[in-house]
Amino acid sequence: MTKKLYIETVGCQMNVLDSELVVASLRKRGYELTDRRPKADVLLFNTCSVREHAEEKVYSALGRLKHIKRQHPQKIIGVIGCMAQNHQQLVFTRAPYVDLVVGPGQLHQIPDLVDRIHDGAGPQMEVSLPRKGYDRAAIERSFESYDPLRNPEMRPSAYQAYVRIQIGCDKFCTYCIVPKVRGPEQGRSPQQIVAEARQLADEGCREITLLGQTVNSYRYTDGGRTTRLSDLLYMLHDVDGLDRWKFVTNFPRDMSDDLLQAVRDLPKCSHYLHVPAQSGSNRMLERMKRGYRVEEYREMMVRIRETIPDATVTSDFIVGFCGETEEDFQLTKDLVAECRFKNSFIFKYSERPGTKGAELYADDVPEEVKKRRNNELLEMQNSISEEDNQLRIGETYQVLVEGPSKSWLKHGEDGAPLQLTGRTNWDHIVVFEGNQRQIGQFLPITIYDANAFTLFGEVVTRHVAPEVYMLTAP
Ligand code: 5AD
Ligand code: SF4
């Protein structure tokens, strides 16, 4: 009988990709995926540490497995990813029935560790080195880029895939746990990246999203030659079968002109840039140690608009960071009003033990104030998104059709016509009526309605007019 694997993933796109790869490696050992926890022989939680809430949710999910483990002690429960690296031994302390703890830099070990636990070796933990106390090369080696096998079945759509181009982060923003749990910034070799893109294209994938924590800081030096992200984009352009790509997440200070020009000049590149500002107040940006002032962010926006006039830009913001006053928050609102982002992801500050922010500043903005600021900013952003989306009514876009829309999957079984979803070259989500055969194709869609999050359209059909014969008298 085949063994069954259940995996739950929270967090960012990096984690989604990691889960795809972990599943692929366990399939090779004979595991089959199940979406039912009680059926699984191995249960993995791929975790996130960016906010406390995400970690607490994993502990409550683990809590619910306690009795299953008591009844079926042979089942293997694993915590992998960022929280595994962040909490290490603490995971076993808080959930003593966990068998496996593996950090994001050690995921390649999972199949062997699972075998070892099976063979009775007891709980296993593999994590990377801390960022202090060792030399850089040793720390880098302990965080291995994990990109072995691709698994089309684990992807949300067979026509789209993530490709990692960089691991880790060296920016050390004071609120952020990522440099600690994902290790030093390291670029993957362009040859490996291009080979992987080729393989994905051969498997039928039409769009890829290049991933890096600060993707536009990407650098790879070999034999005295340095490849930048812009160079890499030119190399990817030659991959046959691949029609479109984008890259996330950008760091404002590294948004160089050569990159913007590459985005402008390469027809396969989406005109979409995710460049988190985090705050509109210089006092906050300084405390966050973001390395730029708001004037520089504005100047970057001007350069984006000048080089790629039709680009859509999205951002992240943290509200209620340590010491944030109403004046600081107003400056963030001013920036959102001025930049008219396509959308923004807004987060309430969550103190992360082990960061400089937790060490240096008090988390002194009350929860209700954080909540209120979050809602206010979100409301403001949503009305901007809605206004700008409505300006797109009547336009026609080439949309890469991803599959059935979420709402159709939820409610569509009662015979409603198939609703498909896809994205434009500017990363707008478009929903329209269609058929199965259209999935994976680029289709022209004309937009007839829009809200803050979605454009609604219909497929442009060419009308073949009946031929008209002029009956003229001889
Ligand atoms: N609290 C709240 N939000 C955070 N982010 C990162 N760290 C924290 C934190 N401690 C947000 C940032 C980042 C996004 C991925 O998560 O806005 O861009
Ligand atoms: Fe975190 Fe800053 Fe690195 Fe982004 S750039 S992952 S916010 S430390």
Short mmCIF file of C-alpha atoms and ligand atoms in Angstrom, two decimals:
data_model
loop_
_atom_site.label_atom_id
_atom_site.label_comp_id
_atom_site.label_asym_id
_atom_site.label_seq_id
_atom_site.Cartn_x
_atom_site.Cartn_y
_atom_site.Cartn_z
CA MET A 1 0.00 0.00 0.00
CA THR A 2 1.27 3.49 -0.80
CA LYS A 3 1.96 5.80 2.09
CA LYS A 4 -0.05 9.00 2.31
CA LEU A 5 1.30 12.53 2.74
CA TYR A 6 -0.65 15.54 3.98
CA ILE A 7 0.95 18.97 3.72
CA GLU A 8 -0.37 22.33 4.83
CA THR A 9 1.34 25.50 3.67
CA VAL A 10 1.06 29.02 5.07
CA GLY A 11 3.04 32.14 4.24
CA CYS A 12 4.60 33.50 1.11
CA GLN A 13 5.19 32.22 -2.42
CA MET A 14 8.60 30.89 -1.33
CA ASN A 15 6.79 28.49 0.97
CA VAL A 16 4.39 27.42 -1.77
CA LEU A 17 7.39 26.58 -3.94
CA ASP A 18 9.16 24.79 -1.07
CA SER A 19 6.08 22.64 -0.48
CA GLU A 20 5.90 21.73 -4.16
CA LEU A 21 9.49 20.53 -4.00
CA VAL A 22 9.11 18.64 -0.71
CA VAL A 23 6.09 16.83 -2.13
CA ALA A 24 8.03 15.95 -5.29
CA SER A 25 10.87 14.47 -3.24
CA LEU A 26 8.52 12.38 -1.09
CA ARG A 27 6.59 11.16 -4.12
CA LYS A 28 9.83 9.72 -5.39
CA ARG A 29 9.89 7.66 -2.19
CA GLY A 30 6.41 6.33 -2.88
CA TYR A 31 4.21 8.83 -1.05
CA GLU A 32 0.88 9.92 -2.43
CA LEU A 33 -0.80 13.20 -1.51
CA THR A 34 -4.00 13.31 0.49
CA ASP A 35 -6.01 16.32 1.60
CA ARG A 36 -7.43 14.40 4.58
CA ARG A 37 -5.43 14.61 7.78
CA PRO A 38 -6.77 11.39 9.37
CA LYS A 39 -5.75 9.39 6.28
CA ALA A 40 -2.15 10.59 6.28
CA ASP A 41 0.93 8.65 7.40
CA VAL A 42 3.08 11.79 7.29
CA LEU A 43 1.65 15.23 8.17
CA LEU A 44 3.79 18.25 7.39
CA PHE A 45 3.20 21.90 8.25
CA ASN A 46 5.22 24.32 6.17
CA THR A 47 5.25 27.38 8.38
CA CYS A 48 5.75 31.17 8.41
CA SER A 49 7.30 33.37 11.10
CA VAL A 50 6.69 36.84 9.69
CA ARG A 51 3.89 37.52 12.16
CA GLU A 52 3.14 35.95 15.54
CA HIS A 53 -0.38 35.04 14.50
CA ALA A 54 0.91 32.68 11.78
CA GLU A 55 3.01 30.81 14.34
CA GLU A 56 0.24 30.54 16.90
CA LYS A 57 -2.09 29.09 14.27
CA VAL A 58 0.39 26.29 13.61
CA TYR A 59 0.60 25.46 17.32
CA SER A 60 -3.19 25.24 17.53
CA ALA A 61 -3.29 23.01 14.44
CA LEU A 62 -0.66 20.82 16.09
CA GLY A 63 -2.72 20.79 19.29
CA ARG A 64 -5.63 19.28 17.39
CA LEU A 65 -3.38 16.42 16.25
CA LYS A 66 -2.44 15.38 19.77
CA HIS A 67 -5.14 12.73 20.10
CA ILE A 68 -4.53 11.38 16.57
CA LYS A 69 -0.90 10.86 17.48
CA ARG A 70 -1.87 9.15 20.72
CA GLN A 71 -4.10 6.69 18.86
CA HIS A 72 -1.67 6.23 15.94
CA PRO A 73 1.86 6.72 17.26
CA GLN A 74 3.37 5.53 13.96
CA LYS A 75 2.12 8.65 12.16
CA ILE A 76 4.88 11.20 11.56
CA ILE A 77 4.18 14.87 12.32
CA GLY A 78 6.61 17.43 10.98
CA VAL A 79 7.06 21.20 11.31
CA ILE A 80 9.12 22.56 8.45
CA GLY A 81 10.06 26.00 7.10
CA CYS A 82 10.53 29.33 8.84
CA MET A 83 9.01 28.54 12.23
CA ALA A 84 11.10 25.37 12.45
CA GLN A 85 14.25 27.47 12.00
CA ASN A 86 12.96 30.16 14.34
CA HIS A 87 11.79 27.97 17.25
CA GLN A 88 13.93 24.86 16.79
CA GLN A 89 13.82 22.85 20.07
CA LEU A 90 10.90 24.96 21.31
CA VAL A 91 8.63 23.18 18.81
CA PHE A 92 9.29 19.88 20.62
CA THR A 93 8.76 21.58 23.99
CA ARG A 94 5.41 23.08 23.01
CA ALA A 95 4.24 20.05 21.00
CA PRO A 96 6.11 16.98 22.34
CA TYR A 97 4.41 14.63 19.85
CA VAL A 98 6.11 16.34 16.86
CA ASP A 99 8.63 14.00 15.20
CA LEU A 100 10.36 16.28 12.76
CA VAL A 101 11.63 19.90 12.73
CA VAL A 102 13.35 21.08 9.53
CA GLY A 103 14.37 24.66 8.65
CA PRO A 104 14.02 26.13 5.14
CA GLY A 105 17.73 25.63 4.45
CA GLN A 106 17.60 21.89 5.15
CA LEU A 107 14.50 20.75 3.28
CA HIS A 108 16.49 18.41 1.05
CA GLN A 109 16.98 16.16 4.10
CA ILE A 110 13.28 15.50 4.66
CA PRO A 111 12.95 12.15 2.82
CA ASP A 112 15.91 10.64 4.70
CA LEU A 113 14.77 12.03 8.03
CA VAL A 114 11.29 10.59 7.51
CA ASP A 115 12.83 7.19 6.73
CA ARG A 116 14.96 7.41 9.84
CA ILE A 117 11.94 8.18 12.05
CA HIS A 118 10.10 5.28 10.42
CA ASP A 119 12.97 3.01 11.34
CA GLY A 120 12.61 3.99 14.98
CA ALA A 121 15.35 6.61 15.35
CA GLY A 122 13.04 8.97 17.29
CA PRO A 123 12.47 12.71 16.75
CA GLN A 124 14.75 14.46 14.26
CA MET A 125 15.74 18.10 13.85
CA GLU A 126 17.79 19.73 11.08
CA VAL A 127 18.23 23.50 11.07
CA SER A 128 20.77 25.94 9.65
CA LEU A 129 23.41 27.95 11.54
CA PRO A 130 22.51 31.21 13.29
CA ARG A 131 23.49 34.45 11.50
CA LYS A 132 26.07 35.36 14.14
CA GLY A 133 29.08 33.50 15.52
CA TYR A 134 30.22 31.70 12.35
CA ASP A 135 31.96 32.89 9.22
CA ARG A 136 29.76 33.96 6.34
CA ALA A 137 30.73 31.07 4.05
CA ALA A 138 29.78 28.47 6.68
CA ILE A 139 26.45 30.18 7.34
CA GLU A 140 25.76 30.36 3.59
CA ARG A 141 26.52 26.67 3.17
CA SER A 142 24.12 25.78 5.96
CA PHE A 143 21.26 27.43 4.01
CA GLU A 144 21.07 25.41 0.83
CA SER A 145 18.98 26.59 -2.09
CA TYR A 146 16.45 23.83 -2.50
CA ASP A 147 15.47 23.39 -6.10
CA PRO A 148 15.72 19.76 -7.11
CA LEU A 149 12.58 18.46 -8.82
CA ARG A 150 9.55 20.16 -10.18
CA ASN A 151 6.09 18.76 -9.65
CA PRO A 152 3.41 20.10 -11.99
CA GLU A 153 0.67 18.45 -9.92
CA MET A 154 1.44 20.56 -6.87
CA ARG A 155 1.15 23.86 -8.70
CA PRO A 156 -2.05 25.91 -8.50
CA SER A 157 -2.00 25.90 -12.31
CA ALA A 158 -0.05 23.69 -14.72
CA TYR A 159 0.64 26.73 -16.87
CA GLN A 160 2.34 28.77 -14.22
CA ALA A 161 5.25 28.11 -11.92
CA TYR A 162 7.50 29.80 -9.42
CA VAL A 163 11.24 29.80 -10.02
CA ARG A 164 13.57 30.73 -7.19
CA ILE A 165 16.42 32.97 -8.25
CA GLN A 166 17.65 34.00 -4.82
CA ILE A 167 17.45 32.77 -1.25
CA GLY A 168 17.80 34.68 2.00
CA CYS A 169 17.99 38.38 2.78
CA ASP A 170 20.73 40.75 3.96
CA LYS A 171 18.66 43.88 4.53
CA PHE A 172 17.86 43.29 8.20
CA CYS A 173 14.85 45.62 8.40
CA THR A 174 14.40 45.93 12.15
CA TYR A 175 10.88 44.44 12.27
CA CYS A 176 11.66 41.43 10.10
CA ILE A 177 12.54 37.84 11.03
CA VAL A 178 13.31 36.74 7.44
CA PRO A 179 17.10 37.33 7.43
CA LYS A 180 17.32 35.15 10.54
CA VAL A 181 15.17 32.26 9.36
CA ARG A 182 16.02 32.25 5.66
CA GLY A 183 19.70 33.09 6.03
CA PRO A 184 22.13 35.17 3.97
CA GLU A 185 21.20 36.48 0.53
CA GLN A 186 22.54 34.16 -2.19
CA GLY A 187 21.78 34.25 -5.91
CA ARG A 188 21.34 31.03 -7.86
CA SER A 189 23.43 30.60 -10.97
CA PRO A 190 21.78 32.01 -14.12
CA GLN A 191 22.52 28.74 -15.97
CA GLN A 192 20.54 26.77 -13.39
CA ILE A 193 17.67 29.25 -13.50
CA VAL A 194 17.47 29.23 -17.30
CA ALA A 195 17.69 25.41 -17.39
CA GLU A 196 14.82 25.19 -14.92
CA ALA A 197 12.76 27.68 -16.93
CA ARG A 198 13.40 25.55 -20.05
CA GLN A 199 12.29 22.40 -18.27
CA LEU A 200 9.12 24.12 -17.07
CA ALA A 201 8.40 25.41 -20.59
CA ASP A 202 8.86 21.87 -21.94
CA GLU A 203 6.31 20.66 -19.40
CA GLY A 204 3.81 23.12 -20.82
CA CYS A 205 4.26 26.00 -18.40
CA ARG A 206 3.64 29.38 -20.04
CA GLU A 207 4.29 31.89 -17.28
CA ILE A 208 6.84 31.97 -14.49
CA THR A 209 7.21 34.14 -11.42
CA LEU A 210 10.80 34.67 -10.35
CA LEU A 211 11.13 34.65 -6.58
CA GLY A 212 13.52 36.36 -4.22
CA GLN A 213 13.08 38.20 -0.91
CA THR A 214 14.75 41.21 -2.53
CA VAL A 215 14.61 39.89 -6.07
CA ASN A 216 15.97 43.02 -7.73
CA SER A 217 19.13 42.86 -5.58
CA TYR A 218 19.89 39.60 -7.45
CA ARG A 219 23.57 39.24 -8.29
CA TYR A 220 25.56 36.21 -9.34
CA THR A 221 29.30 36.45 -9.84
CA ASP A 222 31.28 33.74 -11.56
CA GLY A 223 34.74 33.99 -13.11
CA GLY A 224 34.76 37.77 -12.65
CA ARG A 225 31.43 38.24 -14.49
CA THR A 226 28.41 39.51 -12.61
CA THR A 227 24.86 38.77 -13.76
CA ARG A 228 22.20 41.21 -12.61
CA LEU A 229 18.43 40.66 -12.69
CA SER A 230 18.19 42.67 -15.91
CA ASP A 231 20.79 40.38 -17.55
CA LEU A 232 18.89 37.34 -16.35
CA LEU A 233 15.66 38.67 -17.87
CA TYR A 234 17.39 38.99 -21.25
CA MET A 235 18.60 35.38 -20.94
CA LEU A 236 15.08 34.16 -20.11
CA HIS A 237 13.68 35.86 -23.16
CA ASP A 238 15.26 33.22 -25.34
CA VAL A 239 13.41 30.34 -23.65
CA ASP A 240 10.97 29.04 -26.26
CA GLY A 241 7.47 28.25 -25.10
CA LEU A 242 7.60 30.64 -22.17
CA ASP A 243 5.37 33.61 -22.90
CA ARG A 244 5.39 35.78 -19.83
CA TRP A 245 7.12 36.35 -16.53
CA LYS A 246 7.21 38.63 -13.54
CA PHE A 247 9.41 38.90 -10.47
CA VAL A 248 8.72 39.54 -6.77
CA THR A 249 9.55 41.12 -4.26
CA ASN A 250 11.52 44.26 -5.09
CA PHE A 251 13.48 46.42 -2.69
CA PRO A 252 13.02 50.16 -3.43
CA ARG A 253 16.70 51.13 -3.27
CA ASP A 254 17.69 48.46 -5.80
CA MET A 255 15.16 49.46 -8.47
CA SER A 256 17.88 50.36 -10.97
CA ASP A 257 17.42 51.96 -14.39
CA ASP A 258 18.85 48.94 -16.24
CA LEU A 259 16.12 46.79 -14.67
CA LEU A 260 13.31 49.24 -15.51
CA GLN A 261 14.60 49.45 -19.08
CA ALA A 262 14.67 45.65 -19.37
CA VAL A 263 11.05 45.50 -18.18
CA ARG A 264 10.16 48.13 -20.76
CA ASP A 265 12.08 46.53 -23.63
CA LEU A 266 11.34 42.82 -23.17
CA PRO A 267 7.88 42.00 -24.51
CA LYS A 268 7.54 38.89 -22.35
CA CYS A 269 7.96 40.83 -19.10
CA SER A 270 4.83 41.83 -17.18
CA HIS A 271 4.55 45.55 -16.55
CA TYR A 272 3.97 44.87 -12.90
CA LEU A 273 6.25 45.76 -9.99
CA HIS A 274 5.72 44.87 -6.34
CA VAL A 275 7.87 47.35 -4.38
CA PRO A 276 6.95 47.57 -0.69
CA ALA A 277 7.27 51.06 0.81
CA GLN A 278 6.33 49.92 4.38
CA SER A 279 5.73 53.50 5.59
CA GLY A 280 5.43 57.06 4.32
CA SER A 281 7.17 58.58 7.35
CA ASN A 282 10.93 59.08 7.39
CA ARG A 283 11.00 58.69 11.15
CA MET A 284 9.44 55.21 10.81
CA LEU A 285 11.57 54.27 7.78
CA GLU A 286 14.64 55.14 9.79
CA ARG A 287 13.50 53.07 12.77
CA MET A 288 12.68 50.22 10.38
CA LYS A 289 16.20 50.60 8.95
CA ARG A 290 14.82 50.45 5.42
CA GLY A 291 17.79 52.37 4.03
CA TYR A 292 15.80 55.01 2.11
CA ARG A 293 13.80 58.15 2.78
CA VAL A 294 10.30 58.64 1.45
CA GLU A 295 11.66 61.23 -1.02
CA GLU A 296 13.74 58.47 -2.59
CA TYR A 297 10.73 56.18 -2.84
CA ARG A 298 8.83 58.99 -4.58
CA GLU A 299 11.77 59.57 -6.92
CA MET A 300 11.75 55.84 -7.73
CA MET A 301 8.03 56.03 -8.55
CA VAL A 302 8.75 58.92 -10.94
CA ARG A 303 11.46 56.85 -12.67
CA ILE A 304 9.06 53.89 -12.97
CA ARG A 305 6.34 56.11 -14.47
CA GLU A 306 8.80 57.77 -16.86
CA THR A 307 10.35 54.51 -18.08
CA ILE A 308 7.22 52.30 -18.10
CA PRO A 309 4.25 54.68 -18.19
CA ASP A 310 1.65 51.88 -18.04
CA ALA A 311 3.31 49.91 -15.19
CA THR A 312 1.16 48.86 -12.24
CA VAL A 313 2.88 49.08 -8.87
CA THR A 314 1.86 47.36 -5.64
CA SER A 315 3.16 47.86 -2.12
CA ASP A 316 3.25 46.51 1.44
CA PHE A 317 2.73 48.67 4.53
CA ILE A 318 3.17 48.04 8.23
CA VAL A 319 0.89 50.10 10.47
CA GLY A 320 1.46 50.61 14.19
CA PHE A 321 5.22 50.10 14.13
CA CYS A 322 6.94 51.16 17.36
CA GLY A 323 6.33 54.83 18.14
CA GLU A 324 4.10 55.46 15.08
CA THR A 325 2.09 58.64 15.72
CA GLU A 326 -1.03 59.91 13.93
CA GLU A 327 1.29 62.27 12.00
CA ASP A 328 3.45 59.35 10.85
CA PHE A 329 0.34 57.44 9.82
CA GLN A 330 -0.97 60.48 7.93
CA LEU A 331 2.29 60.54 5.95
CA THR A 332 1.68 56.90 4.96
CA LYS A 333 -1.84 57.82 3.83
CA ASP A 334 -0.41 60.70 1.81
CA LEU A 335 1.98 58.33 0.06
CA VAL A 336 -0.81 55.86 -0.76
CA ALA A 337 -3.01 58.67 -2.11
CA GLU A 338 -0.19 59.96 -4.25
CA CYS A 339 1.20 56.69 -5.63
CA ARG A 340 -2.16 55.12 -6.49
CA PHE A 341 -0.87 51.56 -6.08
CA LYS A 342 -2.75 48.84 -7.91
CA ASN A 343 -3.18 47.33 -4.48
CA SER A 344 -1.40 47.25 -1.13
CA PHE A 345 -0.92 44.54 1.44
CA ILE A 346 -1.34 46.10 4.85
CA PHE A 347 -0.14 44.50 8.07
CA LYS A 348 -0.38 45.41 11.75
CA TYR A 349 3.07 45.39 13.29
CA SER A 350 3.77 42.13 15.09
CA GLU A 351 6.82 42.14 17.35
CA ARG A 352 9.23 39.31 16.49
CA PRO A 353 11.61 38.22 19.26
CA GLY A 354 15.13 38.02 17.88
CA THR A 355 14.81 41.09 15.64
CA LYS A 356 16.52 44.45 16.25
CA GLY A 357 13.09 46.07 16.46
CA ALA A 358 12.06 43.90 19.40
CA GLU A 359 15.36 44.67 21.10
CA LEU A 360 15.46 48.44 20.52
CA TYR A 361 11.87 49.69 20.61
CA ALA A 362 8.72 49.15 22.61
CA ASP A 363 5.72 47.74 20.74
CA ASP A 364 3.75 50.71 22.06
CA VAL A 365 0.91 51.29 19.61
CA PRO A 366 -2.24 49.79 21.17
CA GLU A 367 -3.92 46.94 19.26
CA GLU A 368 -7.13 48.98 18.67
CA VAL A 369 -5.08 51.77 17.12
CA LYS A 370 -3.26 49.30 14.86
CA LYS A 371 -6.60 47.84 13.84
CA ARG A 372 -8.11 51.23 13.11
CA ARG A 373 -5.12 52.36 11.05
CA ASN A 374 -5.12 49.07 9.17
CA ASN A 375 -8.81 49.46 8.27
CA GLU A 376 -8.44 53.12 7.33
CA LEU A 377 -5.51 52.51 5.03
CA LEU A 378 -7.14 49.44 3.51
CA GLU A 379 -10.34 51.34 2.84
CA MET A 380 -8.40 54.12 1.20
CA GLN A 381 -6.37 51.72 -0.93
CA ASN A 382 -9.47 49.77 -1.93
CA SER A 383 -11.28 52.85 -3.16
CA ILE A 384 -8.20 53.81 -5.22
CA SER A 385 -8.03 50.25 -6.62
CA GLU A 386 -11.71 50.32 -7.50
CA GLU A 387 -11.52 53.74 -9.19
CA ASP A 388 -8.51 52.73 -11.26
CA ASN A 389 -9.97 49.34 -12.15
CA GLN A 390 -13.17 50.98 -13.35
CA LEU A 391 -11.15 53.08 -15.77
CA ARG A 392 -10.27 49.78 -17.45
CA ILE A 393 -13.89 49.00 -18.38
CA GLY A 394 -14.10 48.74 -22.17
CA GLU A 395 -10.42 47.83 -22.55
CA THR A 396 -9.31 44.49 -24.01
CA TYR A 397 -6.45 42.54 -22.43
CA GLN A 398 -4.54 39.37 -23.28
CA VAL A 399 -5.28 37.11 -20.34
CA LEU A 400 -3.45 33.88 -19.51
CA VAL A 401 -6.30 31.60 -18.42
CA GLU A 402 -5.37 29.85 -15.16
CA GLY A 403 -8.44 27.74 -14.43
CA PRO A 404 -11.90 27.89 -12.80
CA SER A 405 -12.48 30.96 -10.64
CA LYS A 406 -12.51 30.53 -6.86
CA SER A 407 -16.19 31.41 -6.54
CA TRP A 408 -17.16 28.97 -9.31
CA LEU A 409 -15.22 26.19 -7.59
CA LYS A 410 -17.16 26.96 -4.39
CA HIS A 411 -20.63 27.33 -5.81
CA GLY A 412 -20.43 26.15 -9.41
CA GLU A 413 -21.54 22.55 -9.07
CA ASP A 414 -25.20 23.44 -9.43
CA GLY A 415 -24.88 23.78 -13.19
CA ALA A 416 -23.80 27.41 -13.42
CA PRO A 417 -21.72 28.15 -16.56
CA LEU A 418 -17.98 27.72 -16.07
CA GLN A 419 -16.27 30.85 -14.73
CA LEU A 420 -12.60 31.11 -15.52
CA THR A 421 -9.91 33.30 -14.04
CA GLY A 422 -6.62 34.60 -15.35
CA ARG A 423 -4.29 37.55 -15.20
CA THR A 424 -3.40 40.46 -17.44
CA ASN A 425 0.12 41.57 -18.21
CA TRP A 426 -0.34 44.10 -15.38
CA ASP A 427 -1.28 41.38 -12.89
CA HIS A 428 -5.00 42.18 -12.70
CA ILE A 429 -7.21 39.23 -11.89
CA VAL A 430 -9.86 38.81 -14.59
CA VAL A 431 -12.98 36.62 -14.27
CA PHE A 432 -15.05 35.59 -17.30
CA GLU A 433 -17.26 32.84 -18.68
CA GLY A 434 -15.52 30.19 -20.75
CA ASN A 435 -14.83 26.53 -21.32
CA GLN A 436 -12.26 23.97 -20.18
CA ARG A 437 -10.34 24.04 -23.47
CA GLN A 438 -9.41 27.68 -22.90
CA ILE A 439 -7.37 26.91 -19.76
CA GLY A 440 -3.67 27.53 -20.43
CA GLN A 441 -4.32 29.82 -23.40
CA PHE A 442 -3.84 33.55 -23.85
CA LEU A 443 -7.24 35.02 -24.74
CA PRO A 444 -8.36 38.56 -25.52
CA ILE A 445 -10.88 39.60 -22.88
CA THR A 446 -12.92 42.80 -22.94
CA ILE A 447 -13.68 44.22 -19.51
CA TYR A 448 -17.30 45.17 -18.73
CA ASP A 449 -17.21 45.59 -14.93
CA ALA A 450 -14.69 45.99 -12.10
CA ASN A 451 -14.39 46.17 -8.33
CA ALA A 452 -11.33 46.81 -6.15
CA PHE A 453 -9.94 43.30 -6.62
CA THR A 454 -11.27 41.87 -9.88
CA LEU A 455 -11.98 42.82 -13.47
CA PHE A 456 -14.97 41.07 -15.08
CA GLY A 457 -14.89 40.49 -18.79
CA GLU A 458 -15.90 38.43 -21.76
CA VAL A 459 -13.91 36.63 -24.39
CA VAL A 460 -13.64 38.58 -27.59
CA THR A 461 -15.16 36.44 -30.30
CA ARG A 462 -14.65 37.20 -33.93
CA HIS A 463 -18.01 37.44 -35.61
CA VAL A 464 -17.95 35.76 -38.99
CA ALA A 465 -20.55 37.72 -40.85
CA PRO A 466 -22.70 35.98 -43.45
CA GLU A 467 -21.61 36.88 -46.90
CA VAL A 468 -23.81 39.44 -48.52
CA TYR A 469 -24.55 39.18 -52.20
CA MET A 470 -25.60 42.28 -53.92
CA LEU A 471 -28.37 41.45 -56.25
CA THR A 472 -27.96 43.95 -58.93
CA ALA A 473 -29.98 44.01 -62.02
CA PRO A 474 -28.10 42.77 -65.05
N1 5AD B 1 4.97 42.62 11.50
C1 5AD B 1 4.08 42.93 10.53
N2 5AD B 1 4.33 42.83 9.23
C2 5AD B 1 5.56 42.39 8.86
N3 5AD B 1 6.09 42.19 7.65
C3 5AD B 1 7.35 41.73 7.81
N4 5AD B 1 7.64 41.63 9.12
C4 5AD B 1 6.54 42.04 9.80
C5 5AD B 1 6.21 42.17 11.17
N5 5AD B 1 7.08 41.88 12.13
C6 5AD B 1 5.38 42.49 6.40
C7 5AD B 1 6.17 43.47 5.52
C8 5AD B 1 6.65 42.62 4.40
C9 5AD B 1 5.55 41.59 4.30
C10 5AD B 1 5.89 40.35 3.59
O1 5AD B 1 5.24 41.32 5.65
O2 5AD B 1 5.26 44.45 5.04
O3 5AD B 1 6.84 43.32 3.19
FE1 SF4 B 2 12.41 41.36 5.62
FE2 SF4 B 2 13.41 43.74 4.86
FE3 SF4 B 2 14.50 41.44 3.93
FE4 SF4 B 2 12.07 42.19 3.09
S1 SF4 B 2 14.00 43.34 2.76
S2 SF4 B 2 12.66 40.12 3.78
S3 SF4 B 2 11.21 43.15 4.91
S4 SF4 B 2 14.48 42.17 6.06
#
